[in-house]
Short mmCIF file of C-alpha atoms in Angstrom, two decimals:
data_model
loop_
_atom_site.label_atom_id
_atom_site.label_comp_id
_atom_site.label_asym_id
_atom_site.label_seq_id
_atom_site.Cartn_x
_atom_site.Cartn_y
_atom_site.Cartn_z
CA UNK B 1 14.49 -6.67 4.77
CA UNK B 2 15.21 -10.13 6.15
CA UNK B 3 13.22 -12.56 8.28
CA UNK B 4 15.72 -11.99 11.07
CA UNK B 5 14.63 -8.40 11.30
CA UNK B 6 11.03 -9.28 12.19
CA UNK B 7 10.03 -7.95 15.60
CA UNK B 8 9.76 -10.47 18.42
CA UNK B 9 6.04 -9.96 18.91
CA UNK B 10 5.36 -11.42 15.44
CA UNK B 11 7.21 -14.68 16.11
CA UNK B 12 4.17 -16.82 16.80
CA UNK B 13 2.29 -15.92 13.65
CA UNK B 14 5.14 -15.66 11.18
CA UNK B 15 7.33 -18.53 12.30
CA UNK B 16 5.23 -21.14 14.06
CA UNK B 17 2.11 -21.15 11.89
CA UNK B 18 4.10 -20.09 8.84
CA UNK B 19 6.61 -22.85 9.43
CA UNK B 20 3.81 -25.37 9.56
CA UNK B 21 2.50 -24.10 6.23
CA UNK B 22 5.95 -24.39 4.69
CA UNK B 23 6.35 -27.93 5.96
CA UNK B 24 3.01 -28.94 4.49
CA UNK B 25 3.98 -27.45 1.14
CA UNK B 26 7.27 -29.35 1.06
CA UNK B 27 5.56 -32.58 2.05
CA UNK B 28 3.04 -32.23 -0.76
CA UNK B 29 0.14 -32.27 1.66
CA UNK B 30 -2.78 -29.87 1.76
CA UNK B 31 -1.11 -26.46 2.34
CA UNK B 32 -4.44 -24.67 2.76
CA UNK B 33 -5.07 -26.51 6.02
CA UNK B 34 -3.36 -23.80 8.08
CA UNK B 35 -4.67 -20.75 6.18
CA UNK B 36 -6.74 -18.84 8.72
CA UNK B 37 -5.44 -20.79 11.72
CA UNK B 38 -5.33 -18.63 14.84
CA UNK B 39 -7.44 -15.78 13.46
CA UNK B 40 -9.38 -13.79 16.04
CA UNK B 41 -13.14 -13.36 15.55
CA UNK B 42 -14.16 -10.06 13.98
CA UNK B 43 -15.51 -7.12 16.01
CA UNK B 44 -19.23 -6.89 16.50
CA UNK B 45 -21.12 -6.09 13.32
CA UNK B 46 -18.35 -7.17 10.94
CA UNK B 47 -19.64 -9.91 8.66
CA UNK B 48 -18.47 -11.33 5.31
CA UNK B 49 -19.77 -9.26 2.44
CA UNK B 50 -22.32 -10.78 0.10
CA UNK B 51 -20.39 -11.60 -3.09
CA UNK B 52 -21.64 -9.75 -6.16
CA UNK B 53 -19.95 -12.29 -8.44
CA UNK B 54 -17.84 -15.44 -8.22
CA UNK B 55 -14.53 -13.64 -8.62
CA UNK B 56 -11.92 -13.71 -5.84
CA UNK B 57 -10.60 -10.16 -6.35
CA UNK B 58 -6.96 -10.18 -5.26
CA UNK B 59 -5.77 -7.50 -7.67
CA UNK B 60 -6.33 -4.02 -6.19
CA UNK B 61 -5.11 -4.17 -2.57
CA UNK B 62 -8.58 -3.49 -1.17
CA UNK B 63 -10.02 -4.31 2.26
CA UNK B 64 -12.21 -7.37 1.48
CA UNK B 65 -14.37 -6.85 4.59
CA UNK B 66 -15.57 -3.34 3.76
CA UNK B 67 -16.17 -0.46 6.22
CA UNK B 68 -16.87 -1.18 9.87
CA UNK B 69 -20.34 -0.96 11.34
CA UNK B 70 -19.44 2.38 12.93
CA UNK B 71 -18.37 3.80 9.58
CA UNK B 72 -21.53 2.57 7.87
CA UNK B 73 -23.72 4.08 10.57
CA UNK B 74 -21.89 7.41 10.32
CA UNK B 75 -22.31 7.54 6.55
CA UNK B 76 -25.95 6.48 6.81
CA UNK B 77 -26.57 9.36 9.18
CA UNK B 78 -24.93 11.82 6.77
CA UNK B 79 -27.35 11.22 3.89
CA UNK B 80 -29.42 14.15 5.10
CA UNK B 81 -26.56 16.47 4.17
CA UNK B 82 -26.55 15.35 0.54
CA UNK B 83 -28.04 18.66 -0.54
CA UNK B 84 -24.88 20.50 0.58
CA UNK B 85 -21.44 20.70 -1.03
CA UNK B 86 -19.57 18.71 1.58
CA UNK B 87 -20.63 20.49 4.77
CA UNK B 88 -21.40 19.72 7.60
CA UNK B 89 -18.44 17.36 7.45
CA UNK B 90 -18.02 15.92 10.95
CA UNK B 91 -14.91 18.08 11.41
CA UNK B 92 -12.88 15.67 9.31
CA UNK B 93 -10.03 18.14 8.77
CA UNK B 94 -9.73 18.77 12.50
CA UNK B 95 -9.85 15.03 13.29
CA UNK B 96 -7.07 14.23 10.81
CA UNK B 97 -4.92 17.10 12.09
CA UNK B 98 -5.48 16.00 15.68
CA UNK B 99 -4.51 12.40 14.87
CA UNK B 100 -1.11 13.61 13.65
CA UNK B 101 -0.57 16.42 16.11
CA UNK B 102 -0.45 19.18 13.49
CA UNK B 103 -2.54 22.33 12.87
CA UNK B 104 -5.32 22.14 10.28
CA UNK B 105 -3.38 24.36 7.87
CA UNK B 106 -0.97 21.42 7.46
CA UNK B 107 -3.70 19.14 6.04
CA UNK B 108 -5.45 18.87 2.68
CA UNK B 109 -8.19 16.30 2.06
CA UNK B 110 -8.93 14.95 -1.41
CA UNK B 111 -10.92 12.24 -3.16
CA UNK B 112 -8.41 9.50 -2.36
CA UNK B 113 -4.66 9.77 -1.89
CA UNK B 114 -4.34 9.30 -5.66
CA UNK B 115 -5.80 12.76 -6.16
CA UNK B 116 -3.36 14.14 -3.60
CA UNK B 117 -0.48 12.60 -5.57
CA UNK B 118 -1.84 14.08 -8.79
CA UNK B 119 -2.30 17.51 -7.21
CA UNK B 120 1.25 17.41 -5.88
CA UNK B 121 2.58 16.56 -9.32
CA UNK B 122 0.71 19.46 -10.88
CA UNK B 123 1.88 21.87 -8.17
CA UNK B 124 5.56 20.98 -8.01
CA UNK B 125 6.29 19.87 -11.58
CA UNK B 126 4.32 22.53 -13.43
CA UNK B 127 7.39 24.11 -15.04
CA UNK B 128 8.50 20.79 -16.57
CA UNK B 129 10.73 19.93 -13.64
CA UNK B 130 11.94 16.38 -13.11
CA UNK B 131 10.61 13.88 -10.56
CA UNK B 132 13.11 11.39 -9.13
CA UNK B 133 12.04 7.96 -7.87
CA UNK B 134 12.37 4.21 -8.35
CA UNK B 135 10.84 1.66 -10.69
CA UNK B 136 8.67 -0.24 -10.22
CA UNK B 137 6.54 1.84 -7.89
CA UNK B 138 3.07 3.40 -7.74
CA UNK B 139 2.63 5.34 -10.98
CA UNK B 140 0.23 8.25 -10.34
CA UNK B 141 2.99 10.84 -9.83
CA UNK B 142 4.90 9.61 -12.91
CA UNK B 143 1.76 9.63 -15.06
CA UNK B 144 0.94 13.14 -13.90
CA UNK B 145 4.45 14.27 -14.77
CA UNK B 146 4.25 12.76 -18.25
CA UNK B 147 0.92 14.49 -18.82
CA UNK B 148 2.46 17.93 -18.27
CA UNK B 149 5.72 17.23 -20.14
CA UNK B 150 7.78 16.89 -16.98
CA UNK B 151 10.57 14.31 -17.02
CA UNK B 152 10.63 11.20 -14.84
CA UNK B 153 14.00 9.90 -13.66
CA UNK B 154 13.25 6.28 -12.78
CA UNK B 155 15.99 4.46 -10.90
CA UNK B 156 16.19 0.67 -10.49
CA UNK B 157 15.67 -1.13 -7.21
CA UNK B 158 18.61 -2.82 -5.53
CA UNK B 159 19.04 -6.60 -5.96
CA UNK B 160 17.15 -7.15 -2.70
CA UNK B 161 14.26 -5.03 -4.08
CA UNK B 162 14.83 -2.18 -1.63
CA UNK B 163 14.97 1.43 -2.82
CA UNK B 164 18.52 2.65 -3.43
CA UNK B 165 18.64 5.77 -1.26
CA UNK B 166 22.28 6.53 -2.05
CA UNK B 167 21.47 6.48 -5.76
CA UNK B 168 18.43 8.74 -5.30
CA UNK B 169 20.55 11.22 -3.35
CA UNK B 170 23.24 11.23 -6.04
CA UNK B 171 20.78 11.63 -8.92
CA UNK B 172 18.85 14.38 -7.15
CA UNK B 173 21.99 16.35 -6.38
CA UNK B 174 23.34 15.91 -9.91
CA UNK B 175 20.08 17.21 -11.40
CA UNK B 176 19.33 19.65 -8.58
CA UNK B 177 18.41 22.69 -10.69
CA UNK B 178 15.83 20.67 -12.62
CA UNK B 179 14.36 18.48 -9.87
CA UNK B 180 10.87 19.49 -8.76
CA UNK B 181 10.18 16.52 -6.49
CA UNK B 182 11.52 13.25 -5.09
CA UNK B 183 8.91 10.50 -4.76
CA UNK B 184 9.10 7.61 -2.26
CA UNK B 185 6.33 5.06 -1.81
CA UNK B 186 6.86 3.57 1.67
CA UNK B 187 6.16 0.68 1.82
CA UNK B 188 6.66 0.40 -1.89
CA UNK B 189 3.87 -0.74 -4.19
CA UNK B 190 4.19 -3.34 -5.76
CA UNK B 191 6.99 -4.91 -3.69
CA UNK B 192 5.60 -4.27 -0.19
CA UNK B 193 9.15 -3.54 1.05
CA UNK B 194 9.76 -0.64 3.44
CA UNK B 195 12.33 2.14 3.47
CA UNK B 196 13.65 2.17 7.07
CA UNK B 197 13.36 5.39 9.03
CA UNK B 198 17.13 5.89 9.09
CA UNK B 199 17.20 5.85 5.29
CA UNK B 200 14.41 8.42 5.03
CA UNK B 201 16.40 10.75 7.30
CA UNK B 202 19.55 10.11 5.26
CA UNK B 203 17.68 11.03 2.09
CA UNK B 204 16.34 14.27 3.55
CA UNK B 205 19.73 15.21 4.96
CA UNK B 206 21.49 14.29 1.72
CA UNK B 207 19.62 16.53 -0.75
CA UNK B 208 19.07 20.29 -0.87
CA UNK B 209 16.47 21.35 1.69
CA UNK B 210 14.34 23.19 -0.88
CA UNK B 211 13.60 20.03 -2.91
CA UNK B 212 10.10 18.74 -2.08
CA UNK B 213 9.97 15.09 -1.02
CA UNK B 214 6.66 13.26 -1.38
CA UNK B 215 6.35 10.16 0.80
CA UNK B 216 3.35 7.98 0.00
CA UNK B 217 2.31 6.12 3.17
CA UNK B 218 -0.83 4.44 1.81
CA UNK B 219 0.02 1.16 3.58
CA UNK B 220 1.31 2.66 6.82
CA UNK B 221 -1.31 0.95 9.00
CA UNK B 222 -0.19 -2.60 8.13
CA UNK B 223 3.46 -2.18 9.09
CA UNK B 224 5.04 -4.18 11.92
CA UNK B 225 8.75 -3.84 11.12
CA UNK B 226 10.28 -1.72 13.93
CA UNK B 227 12.75 -0.11 11.51
CA UNK B 228 9.92 1.79 9.83
CA UNK B 229 9.08 5.37 10.86
CA UNK B 230 6.41 7.67 9.47
CA UNK B 231 7.77 10.86 7.91
CA UNK B 232 5.20 13.11 9.62
CA UNK B 233 7.69 14.30 12.30
CA UNK B 234 9.84 15.87 9.56
CA UNK B 235 6.88 18.06 8.61
CA UNK B 236 6.69 19.28 12.20
CA UNK B 237 10.38 20.20 11.88
CA UNK B 238 9.48 22.39 8.92
CA UNK B 239 11.06 20.18 6.29
CA UNK B 240 9.78 20.34 2.73
CA UNK B 241 8.00 16.98 3.03
CA UNK B 242 4.53 15.91 1.92
CA UNK B 243 3.09 12.70 3.42
CA UNK B 244 0.01 11.16 1.81
CA UNK B 245 -2.42 8.74 3.43
CA UNK B 246 -5.61 7.01 2.30
CA UNK B 247 -8.83 5.61 3.74
CA UNK B 248 -9.03 3.10 0.87
CA UNK B 249 -6.93 0.35 2.38
CA UNK B 250 -7.26 -0.58 6.04
CA UNK B 251 -10.50 1.38 6.49
CA UNK B 252 -12.29 -0.23 3.53
CA UNK B 253 -13.48 3.00 1.88
CA UNK B 254 -11.88 2.58 -1.56
CA UNK B 255 -15.14 3.10 -3.41
CA UNK B 256 -15.98 6.25 -1.45
CA UNK B 257 -12.67 8.05 -2.20
CA UNK B 258 -11.02 9.81 0.73
CA UNK B 259 -7.37 10.59 1.23
CA UNK B 260 -5.22 13.43 2.47
CA UNK B 261 -1.84 15.07 2.48
CA UNK B 262 0.15 16.49 5.39
CA UNK B 263 2.76 19.15 4.67
CA UNK B 264 3.99 22.58 5.78
CA UNK B 265 1.38 25.29 5.06
CA UNK B 266 3.33 26.79 2.15
CA UNK B 267 3.27 23.45 0.33
CA UNK B 268 -0.44 23.00 1.05
CA UNK B 269 -1.07 26.48 -0.37
CA UNK B 270 0.85 25.63 -3.55
CA UNK B 271 -1.30 22.53 -4.02
CA UNK B 272 -4.66 24.12 -3.25
CA UNK B 273 -5.14 25.68 -6.71
CA UNK B 274 -5.02 22.22 -8.32
CA UNK B 275 -7.44 20.42 -6.01
CA UNK B 276 -10.99 19.73 -7.16
CA UNK B 277 -12.72 19.88 -3.78
CA UNK B 278 -14.77 16.86 -4.80
CA UNK B 279 -14.86 14.91 -1.51
CA UNK B 280 -18.45 13.88 -0.83
CA UNK B 281 -20.26 14.52 2.44
CA UNK B 282 -20.87 10.85 3.28
CA UNK B 283 -17.25 9.76 3.24
CA UNK B 284 -16.18 12.70 5.42
CA UNK B 285 -18.39 11.38 8.20
CA UNK B 286 -17.24 7.84 7.47
CA UNK B 287 -13.63 9.01 7.72
CA UNK B 288 -14.20 10.51 11.15
CA UNK B 289 -15.71 7.22 12.34
CA UNK B 290 -12.78 5.31 10.83
CA UNK B 291 -10.22 7.31 12.78
CA UNK B 292 -12.12 6.59 15.98
CA UNK B 293 -12.69 2.86 15.37
CA UNK B 294 -9.36 1.54 16.65
CA UNK B 295 -10.76 -1.93 17.35
CA UNK B 296 -11.66 -2.47 13.70
CA UNK B 297 -8.35 -1.08 12.47
CA UNK B 298 -6.41 -3.44 14.75
CA UNK B 299 -8.49 -6.46 13.68
CA UNK B 300 -8.02 -5.76 9.97
CA UNK B 301 -4.27 -5.35 10.45
CA UNK B 302 -3.86 -8.60 12.37
CA UNK B 303 -6.18 -10.59 10.11
CA UNK B 304 -4.64 -9.33 6.88
CA UNK B 305 -1.06 -9.76 8.06
CA UNK B 306 -1.75 -13.27 9.38
CA UNK B 307 -3.34 -14.43 6.12
CA UNK B 308 -0.53 -12.80 4.13
CA UNK B 309 2.20 -14.51 6.11
CA UNK B 310 0.52 -17.90 6.13
CA UNK B 311 -0.05 -17.81 2.37
CA UNK B 312 3.48 -16.60 1.68
CA UNK B 313 4.95 -19.39 3.78
CA UNK B 314 3.01 -22.01 1.85
CA UNK B 315 4.52 -20.65 -1.37
CA UNK B 316 8.01 -20.51 0.12
CA UNK B 317 7.56 -24.12 1.23
CA UNK B 318 7.03 -25.05 -2.42
CA UNK B 319 10.29 -23.37 -3.40
CA UNK B 320 8.99 -20.00 -4.60
CA UNK B 321 10.62 -16.68 -3.68
CA UNK B 322 8.27 -14.30 -1.87
CA UNK B 323 9.33 -10.78 -0.94
CA UNK B 324 8.92 -9.85 2.76
CA UNK B 325 5.89 -7.56 2.70
CA UNK B 326 4.65 -4.99 5.20
CA UNK B 327 1.38 -4.38 3.34
CA UNK B 328 -1.92 -6.09 2.50
CA UNK B 329 -0.33 -7.69 -0.58
CA UNK B 330 2.80 -9.64 -1.45
CA UNK B 331 4.90 -10.45 -4.51
CA UNK B 332 5.87 -13.99 -5.50
CA UNK B 333 8.29 -14.96 -8.26
CA UNK B 334 6.67 -17.56 -10.49
CA UNK B 335 9.42 -18.02 -13.09
CA UNK B 336 6.80 -17.54 -15.81
CA UNK B 337 5.49 -14.42 -17.61
CA UNK B 338 3.09 -12.58 -15.33
CA UNK B 339 0.49 -12.06 -18.06
CA UNK B 340 0.42 -15.80 -18.72
CA UNK B 341 0.02 -16.67 -15.03
CA UNK B 342 -2.65 -14.01 -14.57
CA UNK B 343 -4.67 -15.53 -17.41
CA UNK B 344 -4.44 -18.95 -15.78
CA UNK B 345 -5.76 -17.59 -12.50
CA UNK B 346 -8.64 -15.94 -14.32
CA UNK B 347 -9.73 -19.38 -15.52
CA UNK B 348 -10.09 -20.26 -11.83
CA UNK B 349 -12.09 -17.06 -11.18
CA UNK B 350 -9.24 -15.47 -9.23
CA UNK B 351 -8.06 -11.96 -10.20
CA UNK B 352 -4.44 -11.10 -9.40
CA UNK B 353 -2.23 -8.08 -10.04
CA UNK B 354 -1.14 -6.56 -13.34
CA UNK B 355 2.35 -6.55 -14.84
CA UNK B 356 4.97 -4.45 -13.07
CA UNK B 357 7.92 -3.98 -15.44
CA UNK B 358 10.72 -4.88 -15.16
CA UNK B 359 9.56 -7.57 -12.67
CA UNK B 360 7.79 -9.51 -15.41
CA UNK B 361 7.93 -12.94 -13.78
CA UNK B 362 6.65 -11.68 -10.41
CA UNK B 363 3.00 -11.79 -9.37
CA UNK B 364 1.43 -9.30 -6.95
CA UNK B 365 -1.32 -10.85 -4.86
CA UNK B 366 -3.64 -8.80 -2.65
CA UNK B 367 -4.75 -10.32 0.65
CA UNK B 368 -8.41 -11.32 0.63
CA UNK B 369 -10.59 -13.16 3.10
CA UNK B 370 -9.66 -16.58 4.48
CA UNK B 371 -11.91 -18.19 1.86
CA UNK B 372 -10.37 -16.15 -0.96
CA UNK B 373 -6.81 -17.02 0.06
CA UNK B 374 -7.75 -20.69 0.13
CA UNK B 375 -9.22 -20.30 -3.36
CA UNK B 376 -6.00 -18.63 -4.47
CA UNK B 377 -3.89 -21.51 -3.15
CA UNK B 378 -6.19 -24.12 -4.67
CA UNK B 379 -5.77 -22.43 -8.04
CA UNK B 380 -2.04 -22.01 -7.45
CA UNK B 381 -1.58 -25.72 -6.83
CA UNK B 382 -3.31 -26.52 -10.11
CA UNK B 383 -1.27 -23.96 -12.04
CA UNK B 384 2.01 -25.00 -10.37
CA UNK B 385 1.44 -28.68 -9.48
CA UNK B 386 5.16 -29.41 -9.15
CA UNK B 387 6.12 -26.28 -7.22
CA UNK B 388 9.21 -24.40 -8.38
CA UNK B 389 10.68 -26.96 -10.76
CA UNK B 390 14.19 -26.96 -12.12
CA UNK B 391 12.85 -25.66 -15.43
CA UNK B 392 11.16 -22.77 -13.68
CA UNK B 393 14.35 -21.98 -11.79
CA UNK B 394 16.33 -21.95 -15.03
CA UNK B 395 13.91 -19.39 -16.48
CA UNK B 396 15.10 -16.88 -13.86
CA UNK B 397 18.70 -16.83 -15.04
#
């Protein structure tokens, strides 16, 4: 994905404000001066959360603002159902199905999309089949496979950090009799880079139609790149596709655990025996309110994407490589071991992402509040006072 591919409606934020940030970084002036510039005020009832410690937590790709007022009110009203095993539930299954234009028998809800990924692994890899995907990526499916003695065929990313669809097609076809699933995280975690819609179609058309394809769309709501397409329409065509979504990211319900999968009914039935049914009553009502609160969703998307792009442009202005992200996080190449850099940030009370082999000199940074991103950049400027120096550049080769 290149800057030239950005849609026209993002020009003002990404290029004007971002360009100013880059210029400040090159000039050695205060690059944090533009972080937060142009942000719209939050919807009614959305206020900064009271910090429970002094840590700027930019490590887990969470929504730093928490649930909206409407979600909180819905969950507050559901306390009276705490004596029941998840019902009444606000018709959460029906609301999710309606939002995607599919029948309810195409939907399974779980305690976070991570559980849906685990359940899928147990259902489709139970006879020690192989799962095909890239590395680095989100690991729940791979860890599930390893736990049941299924093999993981991990393929490298291309030099531009996109997923090599041609390679995945070739590997899947070569191992067809043993492949139980193909896994695509779109956008990918940790890179934040999308797989364009045309490539998803090419993948589905290029492998046998009876091979399940799991497409993890946890960060779907942040995407602006017009080349991206959700894979849900393929499910409506009857393709053997499972799409997973979560309420943990844009909706701010990570601690409450709610996610779901959309797939043809036969795939849902295969997965049902492995689900725990442990979704609590409160978050079901909160999830219904989340789907209805379009104002909050739009504000989080614009705020997060603006802060991401402004911060990334400051780093680019100092000479650092930053991958073009379509998520609420980004990756920057520091030229130093990630574990070492992470420890330095911890001294500044800023938590950043873990190691993602083989990208061991790249740092994943989640997008926090305006204040947290300024704290990140303040720490960054102390850790890298000279920007990307010649010595740092040599460490890449």
